[in-house]
Amino acid sequence: MRKSETFLFGVTTGIAVVATVQYLVQLASYAFPQQKTTSSGIIKPVPVRFKQSEEPVADTAANSEVGSSVTLSRPPSPKSSLPSVLETLDNQLVVSSSKLQKIVLHMVSEFKKGLMNDNENIAMLPSFVVNRPNGTEVGDYLALDLGGSNFRVCRVTLEGFGNIRMTHAKYTVSNELKTGSGEKLFDFFAECIGSFCKNQGLDTGKSIPMGFTFSFPVEQTAINKGTLMTWSKGFICDGVVGQDVVDLLQRSLKKKGLNIEIKALVNDTVGTLMAHAYSDPQTYISVILGTGTNAAYVEKVDNIRKWGTGNGEVIINTEWGNYNEATILPLTPWDLKLDRRSSNPKHQIYEKMISGMYLGEIVRLILVELVKAGELFNGMGSQTLSTPYRFDTAYMSRIERDHSLSLADTKQVLEDVMGVPKSSVEDRRIVRHVCELVGTRAARLAAAGIAALVTKINRLDACTVAIDGSLYEHYPHFGNRMRDALRELLGITAENILLEQARDGSGQGAALIAALA
Ligand code: GLC
């Protein structure tokens, strides 16, 4: 090895060793989230104490990692050879087939645990939806669909023969609403519903039936009753956890003088499953890959031991996003950092490795570290790059879609959008590779969850999986990467598992469930 090569080898190996030691220390301090049941049966997350003397920091722009224009403190080192940097990242972020197999096996056992007891990490919540549609249902319904940052009011017409017609209006839930009082949030929904009905010329004089899709962990006690267990996806409105969300919305509707009756409370996964089953009866599983991630599936009531015994089938909302097994999930130092700084530390770990709300942030944390180490942009970052959640997952999509030789669109994202002073082609290749690694890992982990569910219900011979969400719809190669992983996991039988895009299922499904209720 020449002298310069020895130096470069030393620099990259040094970074790898330091990162590995930091990671092991962090992982060792990673205890599982505990949950406890109150006398009312509501599951409350118990605050988790950190072994390290570190407090979680909320995700606000105020936590920006630097001041104004940035020169990171460490002087830029001579650029190391590209392959070594990438190799270090690959070691941390590539999830091998055998690792995936372990995750599948462990998830299957966690699903079973969730069906036995109330307070497990994967909650396995019965939805009270016991009938699947047969395509003949008809009628006119309203549906409300709160998924994450967007909220939709829909008018759904079930036409029979598996046909659904829908018109909708979309509203954005501002950060202020997400973090304010629950009452304000529900009043806002009622206001939007009121103006939608008016625009549609709907007569609110006579009672209109409505399905309410509320995509958060809810412990249901009836088809139109359920208490919020905990917020996720950046929502922290007070006065809602432990309350019946149907009751809250019904009260706000009444205040606005709207004669609307909430017939069904539905998780987006359950709505998606129902909507897809309306036209494809082989649909036994649904998955959301959007701001958050979750899955629902059809389970035999007899297998739900926490319910005692019973007959027939019910759709289970798994809440798989809260799969948290730190010894099985391939957590990196960046995942741990993101979690510590999130609004719900030690919860929704699987979701934080997979879904659209977080992928860009993982990439950003890696890029910031590479800049600090002088491996990117000559050590020159930017205020925007140093600000939490400013690197959108949508930028990853753009970068992964950039096949130009000079990576021109990547340059635009980095320099024009993120404010990085200058990027070389080599820099852009590294950034693209980081996006590929984080995006591929997410797709493979999601596929492991699907393989676990298909195994759990023993549907390896034929099963349609309805998938909705912006990540699956818009992120390049996401579906193909999932299919590759399924083939590695299930071999030739993966051909029997159909992954199908299910657009707008959550709103349509809520209407269907209201119809069946
Ligand atoms: C979060 C919610 C879950 C929802 C998912 C997808 O994981 O907890 O209820 O289904 O996001 O929107």
Coordinates of C-alpha atoms and ligand atoms in Angstrom, one line a residue:
M1 CA 0.0 0.0 0.0
R2 CA 1.4 3.4 -0.9
K3 CA 1.8 6.0 1.9
S4 CA -1.2 8.1 0.7
E5 CA -3.4 5.0 0.5
T6 CA -2.4 4.0 4.0
F7 CA -3.5 7.4 5.2
L8 CA -6.8 7.3 3.4
F9 CA -7.4 3.8 4.7
G10 CA -6.6 5.0 8.2
V11 CA -9.1 7.9 7.9
T12 CA -12.0 5.8 6.7
T13 CA -11.3 2.9 9.1
G14 CA -11.0 5.4 11.9
I15 CA -14.5 6.8 11.1
A16 CA -15.9 3.3 10.9
V17 CA -14.4 2.3 14.2
V18 CA -15.6 5.4 16.0
A19 CA -19.0 5.1 14.5
T20 CA -19.2 1.4 15.5
V21 CA -18.1 2.0 19.1
Q22 CA -20.6 4.9 19.4
Y23 CA -23.3 2.7 18.0
L24 CA -22.6 -0.2 20.4
V25 CA -22.7 2.2 23.4
Q26 CA -26.0 3.6 22.2
L27 CA -27.5 0.2 21.4
A28 CA -26.5 -1.1 24.8
S29 CA -28.5 1.7 26.4
Y30 CA -31.5 0.9 24.3
A31 CA -34.2 -0.6 26.6
F32 CA -37.6 -1.6 25.3
P33 CA -40.5 0.7 25.7
Q34 CA -42.8 -0.5 28.5
Q35 CA -46.5 -0.1 28.4
K36 CA -49.0 -0.4 31.2
T37 CA -52.7 -0.8 31.4
T38 CA -54.7 1.6 33.5
S39 CA -57.8 0.5 35.4
S40 CA -59.9 1.8 32.4
G41 CA -58.0 -0.6 30.2
I42 CA -56.3 2.2 28.3
I43 CA -52.7 1.4 27.3
K44 CA -50.4 4.2 28.3
P45 CA -46.8 4.3 27.2
V46 CA -44.5 4.5 30.2
P47 CA -41.9 7.2 29.8
V48 CA -38.6 5.6 29.2
R49 CA -35.5 6.7 31.1
F50 CA -32.3 7.1 29.3
K51 CA -29.2 5.4 30.6
Q52 CA -27.1 8.1 29.0
S53 CA -27.4 11.6 30.5
E54 CA -29.2 12.8 27.5
E55 CA -32.7 14.2 27.1
P56 CA -34.7 13.7 24.0
V57 CA -35.0 16.9 21.9
A58 CA -38.2 17.6 20.0
D59 CA -38.1 17.9 16.2
T60 CA -38.2 21.7 15.8
A61 CA -36.3 23.9 13.4
A62 CA -35.1 25.6 16.6
N63 CA -32.9 22.6 17.2
S64 CA -31.0 23.4 14.1
E65 CA -27.6 21.9 14.4
V66 CA -25.7 25.0 13.5
G67 CA -26.0 28.8 13.4
S68 CA -25.9 30.7 10.1
S69 CA -23.7 29.8 7.2
V70 CA -21.6 26.7 8.2
T71 CA -18.1 25.7 8.1
L72 CA -18.0 22.5 10.1
S73 CA -15.5 22.6 12.9
R74 CA -13.3 19.8 11.7
P75 CA -11.0 21.0 8.9
P76 CA -11.8 19.2 5.7
S77 CA -9.7 16.1 5.3
P78 CA -8.3 15.1 1.9
K79 CA -11.0 13.2 0.1
S80 CA -10.9 9.5 0.8
S81 CA -11.4 7.0 -1.9
L82 CA -15.1 6.7 -2.8
P83 CA -15.4 3.0 -2.4
S84 CA -14.2 3.1 1.3
V85 CA -16.8 5.6 2.3
L86 CA -19.5 3.7 0.6
E87 CA -18.3 0.4 2.0
T88 CA -18.6 1.8 5.5
L89 CA -22.2 2.9 4.8
D90 CA -23.0 -0.4 3.1
N91 CA -21.9 -2.3 6.1
Q92 CA -24.3 -0.4 8.3
L93 CA -27.3 -0.1 6.0
V94 CA -27.5 -3.2 3.8
V95 CA -29.9 -5.8 5.3
S96 CA -28.9 -9.3 4.2
S97 CA -31.4 -12.1 3.4
S98 CA -30.5 -13.9 6.6
K99 CA -31.0 -10.8 8.7
L100 CA -34.4 -10.4 7.0
Q101 CA -35.3 -14.0 7.7
K102 CA -34.6 -13.4 11.4
I103 CA -36.9 -10.3 11.4
V104 CA -39.7 -12.4 9.7
L105 CA -39.5 -15.1 12.3
H106 CA -39.4 -12.7 15.2
M107 CA -42.3 -10.6 13.8
V108 CA -44.5 -13.7 13.5
S109 CA -43.9 -14.5 17.2
E110 CA -44.6 -10.8 18.1
F111 CA -47.9 -10.9 16.1
K112 CA -48.9 -14.0 18.1
K113 CA -48.0 -12.3 21.4
G114 CA -50.1 -9.3 20.5
L115 CA -53.1 -11.6 19.9
M116 CA -52.7 -13.1 23.3
N117 CA -52.1 -10.1 25.6
D118 CA -53.1 -6.5 25.7
N119 CA -49.9 -4.7 26.3
E120 CA -47.5 -6.0 23.7
N121 CA -45.4 -3.8 21.4
I122 CA -47.3 -4.9 18.3
A123 CA -50.8 -4.1 19.6
M124 CA -52.8 -6.3 17.2
L125 CA -56.0 -4.3 17.6
P126 CA -59.3 -5.9 16.6
S127 CA -61.2 -3.6 14.3
F128 CA -64.8 -4.9 14.9
V129 CA -65.0 -5.3 11.2
V130 CA -66.3 -8.8 10.9
N131 CA -67.7 -8.8 7.4
R132 CA -65.9 -8.3 4.2
P133 CA -67.8 -6.7 1.3
N134 CA -69.0 -8.8 -1.6
G135 CA -69.2 -6.0 -4.2
T136 CA -73.0 -5.6 -4.0
E137 CA -73.2 -2.9 -1.3
V138 CA -74.7 0.4 -2.5
G139 CA -75.4 3.9 -1.2
D140 CA -74.1 7.4 -0.7
Y141 CA -71.8 8.1 2.3
L142 CA -69.5 10.7 3.7
A143 CA -66.0 9.7 4.8
L144 CA -63.4 11.6 6.7
D145 CA -59.8 10.5 6.3
L146 CA -57.1 11.8 8.7
G147 CA -53.9 10.0 7.7
G148 CA -51.0 12.4 8.7
S149 CA -50.4 15.8 7.4
N150 CA -53.4 15.7 5.1
F151 CA -57.0 15.4 5.9
R152 CA -59.7 14.6 3.3
V153 CA -63.4 14.9 3.3
C154 CA -64.9 12.4 0.8
R155 CA -68.3 11.7 -0.7
V156 CA -68.4 8.1 -1.6
T157 CA -71.0 6.4 -3.8
L158 CA -71.0 2.6 -3.7
E159 CA -72.5 1.6 -7.1
G160 CA -72.5 -2.2 -6.7
F161 CA -70.6 -4.6 -9.0
G162 CA -67.4 -3.6 -7.1
N163 CA -67.6 0.0 -8.5
I164 CA -67.0 3.0 -6.2
R165 CA -67.3 6.7 -7.2
M166 CA -65.7 9.3 -5.1
T167 CA -65.2 13.1 -4.9
H168 CA -63.1 14.6 -2.2
A169 CA -61.6 17.8 -0.9
K170 CA -58.1 17.8 0.7
Y171 CA -57.0 20.0 3.6
T172 CA -53.6 20.4 5.2
V173 CA -53.3 20.0 9.0
S174 CA -50.8 22.7 10.0
N175 CA -48.1 22.1 12.6
E176 CA -49.9 24.5 14.9
L177 CA -53.0 22.2 14.8
K178 CA -50.9 19.1 15.2
T179 CA -49.4 20.4 18.4
G180 CA -52.4 22.5 19.8
S181 CA -55.5 21.5 21.7
G182 CA -57.5 18.4 20.6
E183 CA -60.7 20.5 20.6
K184 CA -59.3 22.9 18.0
L185 CA -58.2 20.0 15.8
F186 CA -61.7 18.4 15.9
D187 CA -63.4 21.8 15.4
F188 CA -61.2 22.3 12.3
F189 CA -62.4 18.9 10.9
A190 CA -66.0 19.9 11.5
E191 CA -65.5 23.2 9.8
C192 CA -64.0 21.5 6.7
I193 CA -66.8 18.9 6.6
G194 CA -69.4 21.8 6.8
S195 CA -67.9 23.6 3.9
F196 CA -67.5 20.4 1.8
C197 CA -71.2 19.5 2.4
K198 CA -72.2 23.0 1.3
N199 CA -70.1 22.8 -1.8
Q200 CA -71.5 19.5 -2.7
G201 CA -75.1 20.8 -2.1
L202 CA -75.7 18.1 0.5
D203 CA -78.8 18.5 2.7
T204 CA -77.5 18.3 6.3
G205 CA -81.1 18.7 7.4
K206 CA -81.5 14.9 7.3
S207 CA -78.9 12.7 9.0
I208 CA -76.0 11.7 6.7
P209 CA -74.0 8.5 7.6
M210 CA -70.3 8.8 7.8
G211 CA -67.2 6.6 8.2
F212 CA -64.3 8.2 10.1
T213 CA -60.8 7.0 9.1
F214 CA -58.5 8.0 12.0
S215 CA -55.0 6.6 11.3
F216 CA -53.6 6.3 14.8
P217 CA -53.4 3.5 17.4
V218 CA -57.0 3.3 18.7
E219 CA -58.3 0.7 21.1
Q220 CA -61.8 0.0 19.7
T221 CA -64.7 -1.1 21.9
A222 CA -67.3 -1.1 19.1
I223 CA -67.4 -0.4 15.4
N224 CA -68.0 3.3 16.1
K225 CA -66.2 3.7 19.4
G226 CA -62.5 3.8 20.3
T227 CA -60.0 5.6 22.5
L228 CA -56.7 6.9 21.3
M229 CA -53.8 5.0 22.8
T230 CA -51.0 7.3 21.8
W231 CA -50.3 9.9 19.1
S232 CA -47.7 9.2 16.4
K233 CA -46.5 10.9 13.2
G234 CA -45.7 14.3 14.9
F235 CA -49.2 14.8 16.4
I236 CA -49.2 15.7 20.1
C237 CA -52.6 17.5 20.6
D238 CA -53.7 17.4 24.2
G239 CA -57.0 16.2 25.5
V240 CA -57.3 13.3 23.1
V241 CA -55.2 10.4 24.4
G242 CA -57.6 8.1 26.4
Q243 CA -60.7 9.8 24.9
D244 CA -63.2 8.4 22.4
V245 CA -62.3 10.1 19.2
V246 CA -65.8 9.5 17.7
D247 CA -67.3 11.3 20.6
L248 CA -64.9 14.2 20.2
L249 CA -65.7 14.6 16.5
Q250 CA -69.5 14.1 17.0
R251 CA -69.4 16.9 19.6
S252 CA -67.6 19.3 17.2
L253 CA -70.1 18.4 14.4
K254 CA -72.9 19.2 16.7
K255 CA -71.4 22.5 17.6
K256 CA -71.4 23.4 13.9
G257 CA -75.0 22.3 13.6
L258 CA -74.2 19.4 11.2
N259 CA -76.6 16.5 11.3
I260 CA -74.0 13.8 10.5
E261 CA -73.9 10.4 12.2
I262 CA -70.5 8.6 12.6
K263 CA -71.3 5.0 11.8
A264 CA -67.8 3.6 11.8
L265 CA -64.3 4.3 13.1
V266 CA -61.7 2.9 10.9
N267 CA -57.9 2.7 10.7
D268 CA -56.5 3.5 7.2
T269 CA -55.1 0.0 6.9
V270 CA -58.6 -1.5 7.6
G271 CA -60.2 0.9 5.2
T272 CA -57.7 0.0 2.5
L273 CA -58.2 -3.7 3.0
M274 CA -62.0 -3.4 2.8
A275 CA -61.9 -1.1 -0.3
H276 CA -59.6 -3.5 -2.2
A277 CA -61.6 -6.6 -1.1
Y278 CA -64.7 -4.9 -2.7
S279 CA -63.2 -5.8 -6.1
D280 CA -60.7 -8.5 -5.2
P281 CA -61.9 -11.1 -2.6
Q282 CA -58.4 -12.6 -2.3
T283 CA -57.3 -9.4 -0.4
Y284 CA -56.3 -10.6 3.1
I285 CA -53.6 -8.1 3.9
S286 CA -53.3 -4.3 3.5
V287 CA -50.3 -2.1 4.1
I288 CA -49.8 1.6 4.3
L289 CA -46.4 3.0 3.2
G290 CA -46.8 6.7 3.5
T291 CA -46.1 9.3 6.2
G292 CA -46.3 6.3 8.6
T293 CA -46.5 2.6 8.1
N294 CA -48.9 -0.1 9.3
A295 CA -50.7 -3.2 8.2
A296 CA -54.0 -4.9 8.7
Y297 CA -55.1 -8.5 7.9
V298 CA -58.0 -11.0 8.2
E299 CA -57.7 -13.1 11.4
K300 CA -59.8 -16.0 12.8
V301 CA -61.6 -14.7 15.9
D302 CA -60.6 -18.0 17.6
N303 CA -56.9 -17.0 17.4
I304 CA -57.5 -13.8 19.3
R305 CA -56.8 -15.2 22.7
K306 CA -57.1 -11.9 24.5
W307 CA -60.8 -11.9 23.3
G308 CA -61.5 -15.5 24.7
T309 CA -63.0 -17.8 22.1
G310 CA -65.3 -17.0 19.2
N311 CA -66.2 -17.8 15.6
G312 CA -65.8 -16.1 12.3
E313 CA -63.2 -13.6 11.1
V314 CA -62.2 -10.1 12.1
I315 CA -59.8 -7.6 10.6
I316 CA -56.9 -6.9 12.8
N317 CA -55.1 -3.5 12.8
T318 CA -51.6 -4.7 13.7
E319 CA -50.0 -1.3 14.4
W320 CA -46.7 -2.9 13.2
G321 CA -45.0 0.5 13.2
N322 CA -44.4 0.0 16.9
Y323 CA -42.3 -3.1 16.3
N324 CA -39.3 -2.1 18.5
E325 CA -37.0 -5.1 18.9
A326 CA -33.6 -3.4 19.1
T327 CA -31.7 -6.7 19.1
I328 CA -33.3 -7.8 15.8
L329 CA -33.8 -4.6 13.9
P330 CA -30.7 -3.5 12.1
L331 CA -30.5 -0.1 13.9
T332 CA -27.7 2.3 13.1
P333 CA -26.4 5.2 15.1
W334 CA -28.5 7.5 12.8
D335 CA -31.7 5.6 13.6
L336 CA -31.0 6.0 17.3
K337 CA -30.3 9.7 17.0
L338 CA -33.5 10.3 15.0
D339 CA -35.5 8.4 17.6
R340 CA -33.9 10.2 20.6
R341 CA -34.9 13.6 19.0
S342 CA -38.4 12.6 18.0
S343 CA -41.6 13.5 19.7
N344 CA -42.2 9.8 20.6
P345 CA -38.8 8.4 21.5
K346 CA -38.5 4.6 21.9
H347 CA -41.8 4.1 20.1
Q348 CA -42.6 3.3 16.4
I349 CA -39.1 2.2 15.7
Y350 CA -40.0 0.0 12.7
E351 CA -42.0 2.9 11.3
K352 CA -39.1 5.3 11.8
M353 CA -36.9 3.0 9.6
I354 CA -39.5 2.6 6.9
S355 CA -41.9 5.5 6.4
G356 CA -41.9 8.7 4.5
M357 CA -41.9 11.0 7.5
Y358 CA -38.5 9.8 8.5
L359 CA -36.4 8.5 5.6
G360 CA -35.3 11.9 4.5
E361 CA -34.2 12.7 8.0
I362 CA -32.1 9.5 8.3
V363 CA -30.4 10.6 5.0
R364 CA -29.9 14.1 6.3
L365 CA -28.3 12.8 9.5
I366 CA -25.8 10.7 7.5
L367 CA -25.0 13.6 5.2
V368 CA -24.3 15.9 8.1
E369 CA -21.9 13.4 9.5
L370 CA -20.1 12.9 6.2
V371 CA -19.8 16.7 5.9
K372 CA -18.4 16.9 9.4
A373 CA -15.9 14.2 8.5
G374 CA -14.8 16.2 5.4
E375 CA -16.1 13.4 3.2
L376 CA -18.7 15.5 1.4
F377 CA -18.9 19.0 -0.2
N378 CA -15.3 19.7 1.0
G379 CA -16.6 19.9 4.5
M380 CA -19.0 22.7 3.7
G381 CA -22.7 22.1 4.7
S382 CA -25.5 24.6 5.0
Q383 CA -28.0 26.0 7.4
T384 CA -30.8 24.1 5.7
L385 CA -28.9 20.8 5.7
S386 CA -28.3 21.2 9.4
T387 CA -31.9 21.7 10.2
P388 CA -33.9 18.7 11.3
Y389 CA -36.5 17.4 8.8
R390 CA -35.5 19.8 6.1
F391 CA -34.3 17.0 3.8
D392 CA -37.7 15.7 2.5
T393 CA -38.2 12.1 1.6
A394 CA -39.5 13.5 -1.7
Y395 CA -35.9 14.7 -2.5
M396 CA -34.7 11.2 -2.1
S397 CA -37.2 10.2 -4.8
R398 CA -35.9 12.9 -7.1
I399 CA -32.3 11.9 -6.5
E400 CA -33.0 8.2 -7.1
R401 CA -34.8 9.2 -10.3
D402 CA -31.8 11.2 -11.5
H403 CA -30.1 9.1 -14.2
S404 CA -28.1 11.9 -15.8
L405 CA -24.4 11.5 -16.1
S406 CA -23.7 14.7 -14.1
L407 CA -26.5 14.0 -11.7
A408 CA -27.9 17.4 -12.6
D409 CA -31.2 17.2 -10.7
T410 CA -29.3 16.0 -7.6
K411 CA -27.1 19.1 -7.9
Q412 CA -30.2 21.2 -8.0
V413 CA -31.6 19.5 -4.9
L414 CA -28.3 19.9 -3.0
E415 CA -27.3 23.4 -4.1
D416 CA -30.6 25.2 -4.9
V417 CA -32.9 23.6 -2.4
M418 CA -30.6 22.6 0.4
G419 CA -28.2 25.5 0.0
V420 CA -25.0 23.5 -0.1
P421 CA -22.4 25.9 -1.6
K422 CA -20.8 23.4 -4.0
S423 CA -21.1 19.7 -4.9
S424 CA -18.8 17.7 -7.1
V425 CA -20.1 14.8 -9.2
E426 CA -18.4 12.5 -6.8
D427 CA -20.3 14.1 -3.8
R428 CA -23.5 13.7 -5.7
R429 CA -22.8 10.0 -6.3
I430 CA -22.2 9.5 -2.6
V431 CA -25.5 11.3 -1.8
R432 CA -27.3 9.2 -4.3
H433 CA -25.8 6.0 -2.8
V434 CA -26.9 7.1 0.7
C435 CA -30.5 7.6 -0.7
E436 CA -30.4 4.1 -2.4
L437 CA -29.2 2.5 0.8
V438 CA -31.8 4.1 3.1
G439 CA -34.6 3.6 0.5
T440 CA -33.7 0.0 -0.2
R441 CA -33.5 -0.8 3.5
A442 CA -37.0 0.6 4.1
A443 CA -38.5 -1.5 1.2
R444 CA -36.8 -4.7 2.4
L445 CA -37.9 -4.2 6.0
A446 CA -41.5 -3.6 4.8
A447 CA -41.3 -6.8 2.7
A448 CA -40.2 -8.7 5.8
G449 CA -43.3 -7.5 7.6
I450 CA -45.5 -8.7 4.7
A451 CA -43.7 -12.1 4.6
A452 CA -44.3 -12.4 8.3
L453 CA -48.1 -11.7 7.9
V454 CA -48.5 -14.0 5.0
T455 CA -46.7 -16.7 7.0
K456 CA -48.8 -16.0 10.1
I457 CA -52.1 -16.5 8.2
N458 CA -50.7 -19.3 6.0
R459 CA -51.7 -17.8 2.7
L460 CA -48.5 -18.6 0.8
D461 CA -50.7 -20.2 -1.9
A462 CA -52.6 -17.0 -2.9
C463 CA -52.9 -13.6 -1.3
T464 CA -53.4 -10.1 -2.6
V465 CA -51.7 -7.4 -0.5
A466 CA -53.4 -4.0 -1.1
I467 CA -50.8 -1.2 -0.6
D468 CA -51.5 2.5 -0.3
G469 CA -49.3 5.5 0.6
S470 CA -47.1 8.0 -1.2
L471 CA -43.9 6.1 -0.5
Y472 CA -45.2 3.0 -2.4
E473 CA -46.8 5.1 -5.1
H474 CA -44.1 7.6 -5.8
Y475 CA -40.7 6.4 -4.5
P476 CA -38.8 4.9 -7.5
H477 CA -38.2 1.1 -7.3
F478 CA -39.9 0.8 -3.9
G479 CA -42.3 -2.0 -5.1
N480 CA -39.6 -3.8 -7.0
R481 CA -37.2 -3.8 -4.1
M482 CA -40.0 -5.2 -1.9
R483 CA -40.6 -7.9 -4.5
D484 CA -36.9 -8.8 -4.6
A485 CA -36.8 -9.2 -0.9
L486 CA -40.0 -11.3 -0.9
R487 CA -38.4 -13.6 -3.5
E488 CA -35.3 -13.9 -1.3
L489 CA -37.5 -14.7 1.7
L490 CA -40.2 -16.9 0.2
G491 CA -38.5 -18.3 -2.9
I492 CA -40.8 -19.3 -5.8
T493 CA -44.0 -18.9 -3.6
A494 CA -43.4 -15.2 -3.6
E495 CA -45.1 -15.3 -7.0
N496 CA -48.3 -16.1 -5.2
I497 CA -48.2 -12.9 -3.3
L498 CA -49.6 -10.0 -5.3
L499 CA -48.6 -6.5 -4.2
E500 CA -51.2 -4.2 -5.6
Q501 CA -51.5 -0.4 -5.5
A502 CA -54.6 0.6 -3.7
R503 CA -55.3 4.3 -4.2
D504 CA -57.7 6.2 -1.9
G505 CA -58.7 3.0 -0.1
S506 CA -58.8 4.5 3.3
G507 CA -61.7 6.9 2.6
Q508 CA -63.6 4.4 0.4
G509 CA -63.2 1.7 2.9
A510 CA -64.6 3.9 5.7
A511 CA -67.7 4.4 3.6
L512 CA -68.0 0.6 2.9
I513 CA -67.6 -0.2 6.6
A514 CA -70.3 2.4 7.4
A515 CA -72.5 0.7 4.8
L516 CA -71.9 -2.7 6.4
A517 CA -72.4 -1.4 9.9
Ligands
GLC1 C1 -49.1 5.2 12.2 C2 -50.4 5.0 13.0 C3 -51.2 3.9 12.3 C4 -51.5 4.2 10.8 C5 -50.1 4.4 10.1 C6 -50.3 4.7 8.7 O1 -48.3 4.1 12.3 O2 -50.1 4.6 14.3 O3 -52.5 3.8 13.0 O4 -52.2 3.2 10.2 O5 -49.4 5.4 10.8 O6 -51.0 5.9 8.5

